[in-house]
PDB file of C-alpha atoms in Angstrom:
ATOM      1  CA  UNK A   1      -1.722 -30.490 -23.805  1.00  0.00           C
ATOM      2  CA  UNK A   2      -3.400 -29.840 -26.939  1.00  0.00           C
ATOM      3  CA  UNK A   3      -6.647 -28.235 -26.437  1.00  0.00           C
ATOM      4  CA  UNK A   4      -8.081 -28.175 -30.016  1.00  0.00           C
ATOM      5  CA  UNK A   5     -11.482 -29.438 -29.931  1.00  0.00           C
ATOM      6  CA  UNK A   6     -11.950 -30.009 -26.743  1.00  0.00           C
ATOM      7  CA  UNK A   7     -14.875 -30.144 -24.451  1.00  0.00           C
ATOM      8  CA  UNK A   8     -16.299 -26.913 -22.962  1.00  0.00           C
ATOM      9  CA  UNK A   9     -14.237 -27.185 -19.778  1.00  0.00           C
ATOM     10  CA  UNK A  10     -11.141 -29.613 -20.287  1.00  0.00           C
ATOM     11  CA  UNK A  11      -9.499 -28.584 -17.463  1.00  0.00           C
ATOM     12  CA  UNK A  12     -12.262 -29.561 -14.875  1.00  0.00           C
ATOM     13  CA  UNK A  13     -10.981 -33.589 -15.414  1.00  0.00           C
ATOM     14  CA  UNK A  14      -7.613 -32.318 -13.993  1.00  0.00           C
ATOM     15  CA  UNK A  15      -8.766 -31.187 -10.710  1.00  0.00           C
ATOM     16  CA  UNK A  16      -9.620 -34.887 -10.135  1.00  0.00           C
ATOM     17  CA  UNK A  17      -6.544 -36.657 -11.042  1.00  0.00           C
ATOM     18  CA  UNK A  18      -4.590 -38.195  -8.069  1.00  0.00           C
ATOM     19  CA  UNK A  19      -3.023 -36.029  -5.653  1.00  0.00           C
ATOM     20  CA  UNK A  20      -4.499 -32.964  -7.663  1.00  0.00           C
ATOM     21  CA  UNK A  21      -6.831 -32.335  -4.696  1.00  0.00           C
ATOM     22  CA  UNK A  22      -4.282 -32.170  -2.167  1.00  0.00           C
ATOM     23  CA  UNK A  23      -2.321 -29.606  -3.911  1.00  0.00           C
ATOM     24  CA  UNK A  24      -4.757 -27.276  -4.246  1.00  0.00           C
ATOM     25  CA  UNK A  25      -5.538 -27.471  -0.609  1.00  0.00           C
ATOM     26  CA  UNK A  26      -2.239 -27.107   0.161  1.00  0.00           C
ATOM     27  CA  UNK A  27      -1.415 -24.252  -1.850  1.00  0.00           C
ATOM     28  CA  UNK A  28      -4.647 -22.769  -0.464  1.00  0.00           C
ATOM     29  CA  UNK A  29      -3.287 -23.023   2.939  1.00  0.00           C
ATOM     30  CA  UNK A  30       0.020 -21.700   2.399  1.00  0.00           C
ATOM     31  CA  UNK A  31      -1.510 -18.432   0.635  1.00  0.00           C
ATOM     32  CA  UNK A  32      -3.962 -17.955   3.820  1.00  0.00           C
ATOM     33  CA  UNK A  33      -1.063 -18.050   6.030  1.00  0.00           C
ATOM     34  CA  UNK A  34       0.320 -15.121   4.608  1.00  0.00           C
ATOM     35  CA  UNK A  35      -2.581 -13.021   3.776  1.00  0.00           C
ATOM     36  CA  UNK A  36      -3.663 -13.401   7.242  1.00  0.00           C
ATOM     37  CA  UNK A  37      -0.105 -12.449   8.554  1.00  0.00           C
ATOM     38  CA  UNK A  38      -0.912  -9.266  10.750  1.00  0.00           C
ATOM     39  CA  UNK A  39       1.755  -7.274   8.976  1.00  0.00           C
ATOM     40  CA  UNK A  40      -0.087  -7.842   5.316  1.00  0.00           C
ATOM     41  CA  UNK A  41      -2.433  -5.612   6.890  1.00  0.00           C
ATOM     42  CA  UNK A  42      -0.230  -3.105   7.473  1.00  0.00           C
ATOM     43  CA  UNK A  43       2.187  -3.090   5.040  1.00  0.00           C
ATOM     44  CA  UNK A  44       1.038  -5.197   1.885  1.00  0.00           C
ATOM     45  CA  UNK A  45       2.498  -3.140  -0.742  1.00  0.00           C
ATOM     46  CA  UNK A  46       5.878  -3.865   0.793  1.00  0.00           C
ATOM     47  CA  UNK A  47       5.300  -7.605   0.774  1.00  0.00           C
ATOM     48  CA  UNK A  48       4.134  -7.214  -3.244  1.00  0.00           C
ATOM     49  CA  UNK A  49       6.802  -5.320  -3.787  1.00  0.00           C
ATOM     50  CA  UNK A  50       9.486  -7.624  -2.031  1.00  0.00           C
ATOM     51  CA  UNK A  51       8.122 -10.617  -3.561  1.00  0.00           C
ATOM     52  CA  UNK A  52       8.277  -9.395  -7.171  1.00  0.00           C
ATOM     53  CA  UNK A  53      12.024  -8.752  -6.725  1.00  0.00           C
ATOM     54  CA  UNK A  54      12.398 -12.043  -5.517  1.00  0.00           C
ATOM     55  CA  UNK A  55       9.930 -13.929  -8.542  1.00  0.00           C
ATOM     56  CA  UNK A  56      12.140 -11.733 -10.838  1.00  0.00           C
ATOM     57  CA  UNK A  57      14.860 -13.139  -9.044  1.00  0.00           C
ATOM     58  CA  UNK A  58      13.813 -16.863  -9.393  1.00  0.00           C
ATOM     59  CA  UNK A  59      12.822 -16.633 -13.015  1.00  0.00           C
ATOM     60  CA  UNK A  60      16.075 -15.584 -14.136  1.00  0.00           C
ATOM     61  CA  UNK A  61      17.776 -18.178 -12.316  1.00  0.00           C
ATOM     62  CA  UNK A  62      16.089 -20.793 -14.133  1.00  0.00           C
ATOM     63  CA  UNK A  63      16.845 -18.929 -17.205  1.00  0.00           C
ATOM     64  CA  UNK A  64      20.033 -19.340 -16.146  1.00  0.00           C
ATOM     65  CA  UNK A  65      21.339 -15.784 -14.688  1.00  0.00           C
ATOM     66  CA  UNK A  66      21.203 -16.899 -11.063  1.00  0.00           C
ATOM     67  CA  UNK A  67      22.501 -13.902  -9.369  1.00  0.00           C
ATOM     68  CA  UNK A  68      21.776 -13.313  -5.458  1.00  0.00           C
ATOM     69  CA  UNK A  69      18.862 -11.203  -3.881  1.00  0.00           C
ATOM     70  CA  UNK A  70      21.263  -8.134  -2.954  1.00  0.00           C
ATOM     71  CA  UNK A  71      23.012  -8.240  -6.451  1.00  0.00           C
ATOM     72  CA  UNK A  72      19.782  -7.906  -7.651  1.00  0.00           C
ATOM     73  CA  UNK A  73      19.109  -5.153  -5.451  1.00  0.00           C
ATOM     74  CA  UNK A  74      22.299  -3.306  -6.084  1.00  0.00           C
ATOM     75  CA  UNK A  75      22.385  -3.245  -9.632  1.00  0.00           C
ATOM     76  CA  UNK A  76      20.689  -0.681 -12.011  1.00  0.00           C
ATOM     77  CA  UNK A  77      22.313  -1.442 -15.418  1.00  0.00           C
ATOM     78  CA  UNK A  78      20.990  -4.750 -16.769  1.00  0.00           C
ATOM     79  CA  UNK A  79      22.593  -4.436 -20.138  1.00  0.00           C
ATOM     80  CA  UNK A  80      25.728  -5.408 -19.480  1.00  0.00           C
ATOM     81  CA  UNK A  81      25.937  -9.111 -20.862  1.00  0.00           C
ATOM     82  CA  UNK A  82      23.912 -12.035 -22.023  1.00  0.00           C
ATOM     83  CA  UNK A  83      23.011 -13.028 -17.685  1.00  0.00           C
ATOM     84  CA  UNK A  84      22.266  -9.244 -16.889  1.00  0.00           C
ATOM     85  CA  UNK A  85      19.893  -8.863 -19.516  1.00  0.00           C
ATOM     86  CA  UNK A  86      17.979 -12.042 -18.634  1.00  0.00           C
ATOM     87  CA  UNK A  87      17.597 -10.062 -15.339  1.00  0.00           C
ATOM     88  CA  UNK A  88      16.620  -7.156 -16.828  1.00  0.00           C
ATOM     89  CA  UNK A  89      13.826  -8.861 -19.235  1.00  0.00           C
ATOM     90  CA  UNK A  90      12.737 -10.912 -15.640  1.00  0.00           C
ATOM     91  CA  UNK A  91      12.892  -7.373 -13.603  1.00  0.00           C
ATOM     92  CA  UNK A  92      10.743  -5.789 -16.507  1.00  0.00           C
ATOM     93  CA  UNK A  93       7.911  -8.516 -16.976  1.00  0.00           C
ATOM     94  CA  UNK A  94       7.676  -8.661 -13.590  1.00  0.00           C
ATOM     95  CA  UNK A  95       6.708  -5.064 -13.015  1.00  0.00           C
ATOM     96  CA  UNK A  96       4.380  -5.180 -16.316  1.00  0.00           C
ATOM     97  CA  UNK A  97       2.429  -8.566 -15.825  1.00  0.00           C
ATOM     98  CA  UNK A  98       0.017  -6.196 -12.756  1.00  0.00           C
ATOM     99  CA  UNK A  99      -0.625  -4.348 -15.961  1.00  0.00           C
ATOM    100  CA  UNK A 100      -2.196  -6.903 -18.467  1.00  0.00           C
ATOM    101  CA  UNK A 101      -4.394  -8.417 -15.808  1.00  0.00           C
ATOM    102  CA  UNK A 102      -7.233  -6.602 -17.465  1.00  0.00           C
ATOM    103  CA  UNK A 103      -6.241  -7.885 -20.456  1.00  0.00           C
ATOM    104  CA  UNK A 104      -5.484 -11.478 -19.794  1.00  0.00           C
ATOM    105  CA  UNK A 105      -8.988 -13.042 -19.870  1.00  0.00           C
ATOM    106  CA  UNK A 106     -10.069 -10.844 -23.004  1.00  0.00           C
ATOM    107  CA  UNK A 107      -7.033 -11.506 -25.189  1.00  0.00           C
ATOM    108  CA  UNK A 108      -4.064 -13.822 -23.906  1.00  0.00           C
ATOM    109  CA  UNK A 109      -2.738 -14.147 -26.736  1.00  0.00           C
ATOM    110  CA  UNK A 110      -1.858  -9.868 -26.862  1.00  0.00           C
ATOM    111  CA  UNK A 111      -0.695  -9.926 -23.306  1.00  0.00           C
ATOM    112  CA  UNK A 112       1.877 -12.748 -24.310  1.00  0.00           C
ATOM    113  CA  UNK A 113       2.774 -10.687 -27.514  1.00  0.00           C
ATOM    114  CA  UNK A 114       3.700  -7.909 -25.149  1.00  0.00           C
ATOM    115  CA  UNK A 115       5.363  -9.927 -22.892  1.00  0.00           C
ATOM    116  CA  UNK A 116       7.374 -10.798 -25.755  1.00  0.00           C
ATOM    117  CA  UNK A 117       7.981  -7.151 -26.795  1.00  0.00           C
ATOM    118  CA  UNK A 118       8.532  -6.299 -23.380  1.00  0.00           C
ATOM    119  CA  UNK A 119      10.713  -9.004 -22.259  1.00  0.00           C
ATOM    120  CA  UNK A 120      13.048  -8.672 -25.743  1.00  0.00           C
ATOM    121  CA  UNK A 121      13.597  -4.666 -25.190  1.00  0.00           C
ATOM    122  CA  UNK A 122      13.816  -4.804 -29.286  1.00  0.00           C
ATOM    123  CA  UNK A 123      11.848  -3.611 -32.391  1.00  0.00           C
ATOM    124  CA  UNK A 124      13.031  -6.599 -34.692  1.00  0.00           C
ATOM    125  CA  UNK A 125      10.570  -8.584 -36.921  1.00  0.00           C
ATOM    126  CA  UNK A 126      10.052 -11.217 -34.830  1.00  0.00           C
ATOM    127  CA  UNK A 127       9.337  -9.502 -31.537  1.00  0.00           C
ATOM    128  CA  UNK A 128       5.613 -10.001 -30.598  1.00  0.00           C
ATOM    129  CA  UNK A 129       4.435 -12.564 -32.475  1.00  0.00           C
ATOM    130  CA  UNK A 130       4.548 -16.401 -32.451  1.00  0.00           C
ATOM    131  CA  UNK A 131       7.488 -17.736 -34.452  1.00  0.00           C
ATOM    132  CA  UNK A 132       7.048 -18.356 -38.502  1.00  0.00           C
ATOM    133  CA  UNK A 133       8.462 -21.718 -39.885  1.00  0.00           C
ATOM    134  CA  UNK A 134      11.607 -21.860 -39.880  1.00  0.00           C
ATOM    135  CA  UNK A 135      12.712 -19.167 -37.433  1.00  0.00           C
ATOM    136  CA  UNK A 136      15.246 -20.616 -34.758  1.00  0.00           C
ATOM    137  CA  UNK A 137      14.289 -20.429 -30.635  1.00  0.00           C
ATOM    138  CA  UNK A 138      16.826 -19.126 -28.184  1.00  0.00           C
ATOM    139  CA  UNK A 139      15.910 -21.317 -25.559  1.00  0.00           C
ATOM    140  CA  UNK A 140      18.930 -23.894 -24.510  1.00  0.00           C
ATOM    141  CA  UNK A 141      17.943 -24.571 -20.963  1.00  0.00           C
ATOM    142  CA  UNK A 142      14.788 -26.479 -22.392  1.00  0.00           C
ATOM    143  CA  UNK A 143      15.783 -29.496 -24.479  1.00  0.00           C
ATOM    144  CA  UNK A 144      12.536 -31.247 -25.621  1.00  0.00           C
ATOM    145  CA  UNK A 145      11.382 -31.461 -28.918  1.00  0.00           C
ATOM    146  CA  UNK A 146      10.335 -28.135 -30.686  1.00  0.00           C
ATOM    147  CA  UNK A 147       7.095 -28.339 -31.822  1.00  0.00           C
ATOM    148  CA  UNK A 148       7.197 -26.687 -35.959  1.00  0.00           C
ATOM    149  CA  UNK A 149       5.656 -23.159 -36.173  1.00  0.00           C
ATOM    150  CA  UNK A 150       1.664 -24.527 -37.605  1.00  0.00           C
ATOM    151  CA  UNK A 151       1.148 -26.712 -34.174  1.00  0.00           C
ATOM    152  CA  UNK A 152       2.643 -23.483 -32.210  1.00  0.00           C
ATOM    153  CA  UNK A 153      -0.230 -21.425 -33.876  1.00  0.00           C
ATOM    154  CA  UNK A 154      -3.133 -24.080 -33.328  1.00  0.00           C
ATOM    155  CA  UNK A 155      -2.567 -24.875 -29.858  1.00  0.00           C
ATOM    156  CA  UNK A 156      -2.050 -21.148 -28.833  1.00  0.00           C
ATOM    157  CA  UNK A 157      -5.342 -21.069 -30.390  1.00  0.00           C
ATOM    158  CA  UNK A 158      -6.759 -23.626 -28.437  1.00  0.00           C
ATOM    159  CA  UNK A 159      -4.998 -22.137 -25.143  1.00  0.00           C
ATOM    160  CA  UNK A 160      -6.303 -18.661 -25.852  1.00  0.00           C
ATOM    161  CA  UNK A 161      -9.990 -20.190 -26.034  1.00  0.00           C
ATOM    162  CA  UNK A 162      -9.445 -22.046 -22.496  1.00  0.00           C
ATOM    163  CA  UNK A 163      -8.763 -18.621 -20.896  1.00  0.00           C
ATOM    164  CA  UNK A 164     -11.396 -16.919 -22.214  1.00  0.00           C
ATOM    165  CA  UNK A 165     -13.835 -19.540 -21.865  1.00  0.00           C
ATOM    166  CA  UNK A 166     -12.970 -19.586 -18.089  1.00  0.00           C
ATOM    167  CA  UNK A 167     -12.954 -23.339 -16.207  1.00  0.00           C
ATOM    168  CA  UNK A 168     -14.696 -24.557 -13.121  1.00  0.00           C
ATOM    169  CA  UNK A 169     -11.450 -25.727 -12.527  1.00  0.00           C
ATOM    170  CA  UNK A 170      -8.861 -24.406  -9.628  1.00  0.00           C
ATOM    171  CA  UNK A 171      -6.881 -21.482 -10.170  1.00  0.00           C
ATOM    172  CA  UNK A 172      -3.673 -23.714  -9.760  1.00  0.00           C
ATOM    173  CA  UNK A 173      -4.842 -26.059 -12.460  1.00  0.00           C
ATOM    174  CA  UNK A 174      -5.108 -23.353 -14.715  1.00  0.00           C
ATOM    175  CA  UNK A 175      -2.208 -21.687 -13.961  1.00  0.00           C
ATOM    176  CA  UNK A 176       0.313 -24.496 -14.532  1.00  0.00           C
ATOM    177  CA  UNK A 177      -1.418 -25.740 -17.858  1.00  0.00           C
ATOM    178  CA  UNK A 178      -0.795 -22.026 -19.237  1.00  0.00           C
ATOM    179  CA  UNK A 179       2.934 -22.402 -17.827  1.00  0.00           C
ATOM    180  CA  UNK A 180       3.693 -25.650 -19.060  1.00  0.00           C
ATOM    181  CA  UNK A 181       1.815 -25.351 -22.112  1.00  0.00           C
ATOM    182  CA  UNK A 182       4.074 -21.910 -23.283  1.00  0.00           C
ATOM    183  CA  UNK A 183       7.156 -23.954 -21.993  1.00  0.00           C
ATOM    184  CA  UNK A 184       6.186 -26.987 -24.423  1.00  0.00           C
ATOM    185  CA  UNK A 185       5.276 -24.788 -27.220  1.00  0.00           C
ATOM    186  CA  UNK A 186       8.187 -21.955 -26.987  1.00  0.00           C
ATOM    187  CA  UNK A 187       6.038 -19.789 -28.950  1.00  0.00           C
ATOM    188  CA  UNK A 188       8.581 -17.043 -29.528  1.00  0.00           C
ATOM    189  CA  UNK A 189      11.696 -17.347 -30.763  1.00  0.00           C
ATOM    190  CA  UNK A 190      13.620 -16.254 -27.130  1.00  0.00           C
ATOM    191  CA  UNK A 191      12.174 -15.272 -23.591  1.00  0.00           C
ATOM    192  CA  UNK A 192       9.829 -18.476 -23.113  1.00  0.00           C
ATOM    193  CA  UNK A 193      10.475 -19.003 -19.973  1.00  0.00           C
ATOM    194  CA  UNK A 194      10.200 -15.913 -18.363  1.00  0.00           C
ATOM    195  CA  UNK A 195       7.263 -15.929 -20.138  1.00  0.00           C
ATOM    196  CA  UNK A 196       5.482 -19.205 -19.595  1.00  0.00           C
ATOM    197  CA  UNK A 197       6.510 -18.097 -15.611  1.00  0.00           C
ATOM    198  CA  UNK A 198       4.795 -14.268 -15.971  1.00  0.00           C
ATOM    199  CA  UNK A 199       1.646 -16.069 -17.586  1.00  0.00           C
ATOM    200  CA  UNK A 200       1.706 -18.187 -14.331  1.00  0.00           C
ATOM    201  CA  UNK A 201       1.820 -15.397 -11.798  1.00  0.00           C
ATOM    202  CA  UNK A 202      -0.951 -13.347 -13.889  1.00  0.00           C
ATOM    203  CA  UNK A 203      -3.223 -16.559 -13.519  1.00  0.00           C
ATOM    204  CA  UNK A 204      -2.753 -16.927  -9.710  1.00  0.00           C
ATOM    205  CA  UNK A 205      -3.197 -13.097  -9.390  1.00  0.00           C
ATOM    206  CA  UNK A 206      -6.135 -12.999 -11.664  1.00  0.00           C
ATOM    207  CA  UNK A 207      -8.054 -15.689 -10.066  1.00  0.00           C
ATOM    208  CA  UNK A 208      -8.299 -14.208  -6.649  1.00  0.00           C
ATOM    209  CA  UNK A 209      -5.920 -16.968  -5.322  1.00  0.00           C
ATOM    210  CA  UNK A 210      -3.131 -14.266  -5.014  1.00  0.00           C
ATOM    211  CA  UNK A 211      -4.726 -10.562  -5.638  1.00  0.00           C
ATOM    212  CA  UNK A 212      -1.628  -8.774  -4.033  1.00  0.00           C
ATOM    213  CA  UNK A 213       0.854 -11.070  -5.512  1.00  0.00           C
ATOM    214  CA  UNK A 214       2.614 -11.939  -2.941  1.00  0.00           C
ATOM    215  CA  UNK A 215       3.607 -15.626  -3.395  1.00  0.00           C
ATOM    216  CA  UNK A 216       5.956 -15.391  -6.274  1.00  0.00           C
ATOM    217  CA  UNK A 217       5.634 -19.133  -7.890  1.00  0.00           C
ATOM    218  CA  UNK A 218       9.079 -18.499  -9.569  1.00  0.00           C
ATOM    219  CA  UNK A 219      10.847 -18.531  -6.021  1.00  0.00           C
ATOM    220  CA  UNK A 220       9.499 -22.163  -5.631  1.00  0.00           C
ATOM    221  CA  UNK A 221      10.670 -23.080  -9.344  1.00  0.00           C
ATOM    222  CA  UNK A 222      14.241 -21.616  -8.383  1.00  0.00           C
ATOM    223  CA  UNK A 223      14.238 -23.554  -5.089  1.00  0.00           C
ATOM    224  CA  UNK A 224      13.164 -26.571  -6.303  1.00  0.00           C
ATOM    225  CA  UNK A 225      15.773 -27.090  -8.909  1.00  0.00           C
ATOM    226  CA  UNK A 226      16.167 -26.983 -12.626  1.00  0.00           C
ATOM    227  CA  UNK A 227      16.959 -30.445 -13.009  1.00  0.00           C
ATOM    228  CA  UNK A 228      13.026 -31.206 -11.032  1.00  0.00           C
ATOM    229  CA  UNK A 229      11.279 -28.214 -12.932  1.00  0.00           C
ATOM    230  CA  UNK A 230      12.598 -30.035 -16.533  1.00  0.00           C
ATOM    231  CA  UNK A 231      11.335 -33.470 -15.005  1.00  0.00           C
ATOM    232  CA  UNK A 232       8.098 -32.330 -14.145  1.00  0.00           C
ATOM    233  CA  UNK A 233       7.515 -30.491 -17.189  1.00  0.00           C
ATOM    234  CA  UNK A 234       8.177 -33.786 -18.829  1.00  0.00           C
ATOM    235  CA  UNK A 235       5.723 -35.224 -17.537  1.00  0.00           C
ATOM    236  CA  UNK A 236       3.360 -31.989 -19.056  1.00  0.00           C
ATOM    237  CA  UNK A 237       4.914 -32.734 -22.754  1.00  0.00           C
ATOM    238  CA  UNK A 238       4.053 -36.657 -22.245  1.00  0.00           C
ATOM    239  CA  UNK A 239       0.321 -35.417 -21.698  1.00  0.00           C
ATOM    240  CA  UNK A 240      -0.294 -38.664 -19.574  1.00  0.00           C
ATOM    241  CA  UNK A 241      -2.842 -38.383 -16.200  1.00  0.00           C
ATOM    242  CA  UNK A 242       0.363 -38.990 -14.272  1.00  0.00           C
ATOM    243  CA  UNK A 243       2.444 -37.114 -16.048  1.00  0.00           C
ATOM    244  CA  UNK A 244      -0.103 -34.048 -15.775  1.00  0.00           C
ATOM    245  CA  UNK A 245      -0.587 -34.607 -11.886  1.00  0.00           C
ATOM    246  CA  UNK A 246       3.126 -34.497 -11.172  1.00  0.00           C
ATOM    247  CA  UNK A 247       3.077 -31.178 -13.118  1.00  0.00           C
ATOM    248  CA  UNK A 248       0.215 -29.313 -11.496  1.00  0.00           C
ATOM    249  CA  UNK A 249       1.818 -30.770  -8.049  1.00  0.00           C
ATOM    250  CA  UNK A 250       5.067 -29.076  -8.905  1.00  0.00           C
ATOM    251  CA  UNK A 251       3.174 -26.203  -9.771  1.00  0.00           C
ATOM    252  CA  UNK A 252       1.631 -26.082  -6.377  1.00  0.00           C
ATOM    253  CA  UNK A 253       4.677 -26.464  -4.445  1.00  0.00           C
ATOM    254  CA  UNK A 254       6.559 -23.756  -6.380  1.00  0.00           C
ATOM    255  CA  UNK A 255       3.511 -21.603  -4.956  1.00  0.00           C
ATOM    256  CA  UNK A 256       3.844 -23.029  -1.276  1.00  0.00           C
ATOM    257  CA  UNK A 257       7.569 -22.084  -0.972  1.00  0.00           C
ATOM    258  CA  UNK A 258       6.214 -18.285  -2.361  1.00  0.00           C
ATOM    259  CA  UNK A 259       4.280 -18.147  -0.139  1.00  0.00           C
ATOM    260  CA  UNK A 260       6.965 -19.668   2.868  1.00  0.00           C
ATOM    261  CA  UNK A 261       9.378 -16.835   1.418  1.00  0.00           C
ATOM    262  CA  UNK A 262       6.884 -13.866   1.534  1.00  0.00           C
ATOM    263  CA  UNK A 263       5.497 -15.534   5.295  1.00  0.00           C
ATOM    264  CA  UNK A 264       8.968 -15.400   6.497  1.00  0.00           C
ATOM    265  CA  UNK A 265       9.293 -11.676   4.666  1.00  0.00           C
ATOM    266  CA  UNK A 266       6.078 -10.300   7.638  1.00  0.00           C
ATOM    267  CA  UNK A 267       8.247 -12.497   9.949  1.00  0.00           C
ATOM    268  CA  UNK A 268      11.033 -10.203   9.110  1.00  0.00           C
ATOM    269  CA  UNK A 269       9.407  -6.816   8.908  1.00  0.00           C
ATOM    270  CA  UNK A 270       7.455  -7.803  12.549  1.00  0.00           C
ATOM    271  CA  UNK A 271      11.077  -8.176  13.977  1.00  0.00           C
ATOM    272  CA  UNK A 272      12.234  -4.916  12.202  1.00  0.00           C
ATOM    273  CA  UNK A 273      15.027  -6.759  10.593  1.00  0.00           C
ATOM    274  CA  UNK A 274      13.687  -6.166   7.330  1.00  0.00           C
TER     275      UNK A 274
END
């Protein structure tokens, strides 16, 4: 979605596209439902902190370490080879994306730099910064065309004055054209995914539509497939109305099955069997 001279509030027109609507009530549904679980009252920080293991989880999976929930849990070295340290880099934006919240609506564009840093673990030239021309991307799961370093820079531009501009439009809205936009782009030359996926979860928990974090979007992503998270984000890249609904929809119902797992998390914890 190139954003580049846009009107003041280009996302607004997105909230009205067909089946848009429904989303948003859906996902608004599914986050009440656990926020007005009597054990969030109780024990919330349990329920933030279970669901970021789990959105860690779900990100590296589609990043292509897809390790279970107790490996996850088990492990402390993440180091180890090229799947553990995609866990790692998922486990550490994860616990850093509640600290750039601040940040995020000021300057997006230096919370994704240190997502970048962050995510890489690594002091090389390249870390923190949008790629130059000419560097290569370390991202094989995505296959769509690579957009060349100048467009990278323009429509991060245009991005970064969406956010801070602020839209009338739903936080979901938002929050998938920041994913899918980083996906198309692959600003940096490796982590893009867990990126675009972090930037996600800092929208929803920004907005007020999930203050505690605790419907991790990435467990939806995970559950729903790689093969139906590339088609939708197809459908982003081909910027069409359609195309763009069937995106944001995705989006939505990667948040609804967060928000199942963290609902059936209190189930757990009511039952003692968690």
């Amino acid at each position: 979605m190139s954003t580049t001279g846009a009107t003041a509030d280009p996302l607004a027109a997105l909230g009205s596209l067909p089946g848009v609507a429904e989303s948003v009530e859906s996902v608004r549904k599914a986050v009440d439902r656990v926020y007005g679980h009597r054990v969030m009252r109780r024990r919330s920080n349990e329920i933030t902190s279970e669901a970021a293991l789990r959105g860690a989880r779900g990100s590296a999976a589609l990043s292509g370490a897809d390790w279970g929930l107790e490996e996850v849990r088990r492990r402390s070295d993440f180091s180890g080879d090229d799947d553990a340290r995609v866990m790692g880099a998922a486990l550490r934006l994860t616990a850093e994306a509640g600290q750039l919240l601040s940040i995020w609506r000021q300057s997006p564009l230096r919370v994704l730099a240190r997502l970048h840093l962050v995510a890489t673990a690594t002091d090389g030239d390249e870390v923190g910064r949008p790629r130059q021309a000419g560097e290569p991307v370390d991202e094989p799961l995505i296959e769509l065309d690579l957009p060349d370093a100048d467009e990278v820079h323009g429509r991060l531009d245009g991005l970064s004055e969406l956010v801070i501009a602020g839209s009338s439009a739903p936080a979901l809205v938002m929050a998938a054209v920041v994913h899918g936009e980083l996906l198309a782009l692959r600003p940096f030359t490796s982590h893009n995914g867990l990126i675009a996926r972090t930037a996600e979860r800092i929208v929803l928990v920004g907005s007020g539509l999930d203050p505690k974090s605790v419907c991790p979007a990435e467990v939806g992503h995970a559950e729903l497939g790689r093969a139906a998270y590339l088609a939708a984000l197809e459908g982003y890249v081909s910027g069409t109305p359609e195309g763009m609904a069937a995106w944001i929809a995705h989006c939505g119902a990667a948040v609804g099955l967060g928000a199942r797992e963290s609902t059936a998390v209190c189930e757990a914890l009511q039952r003692g069997a968690a």
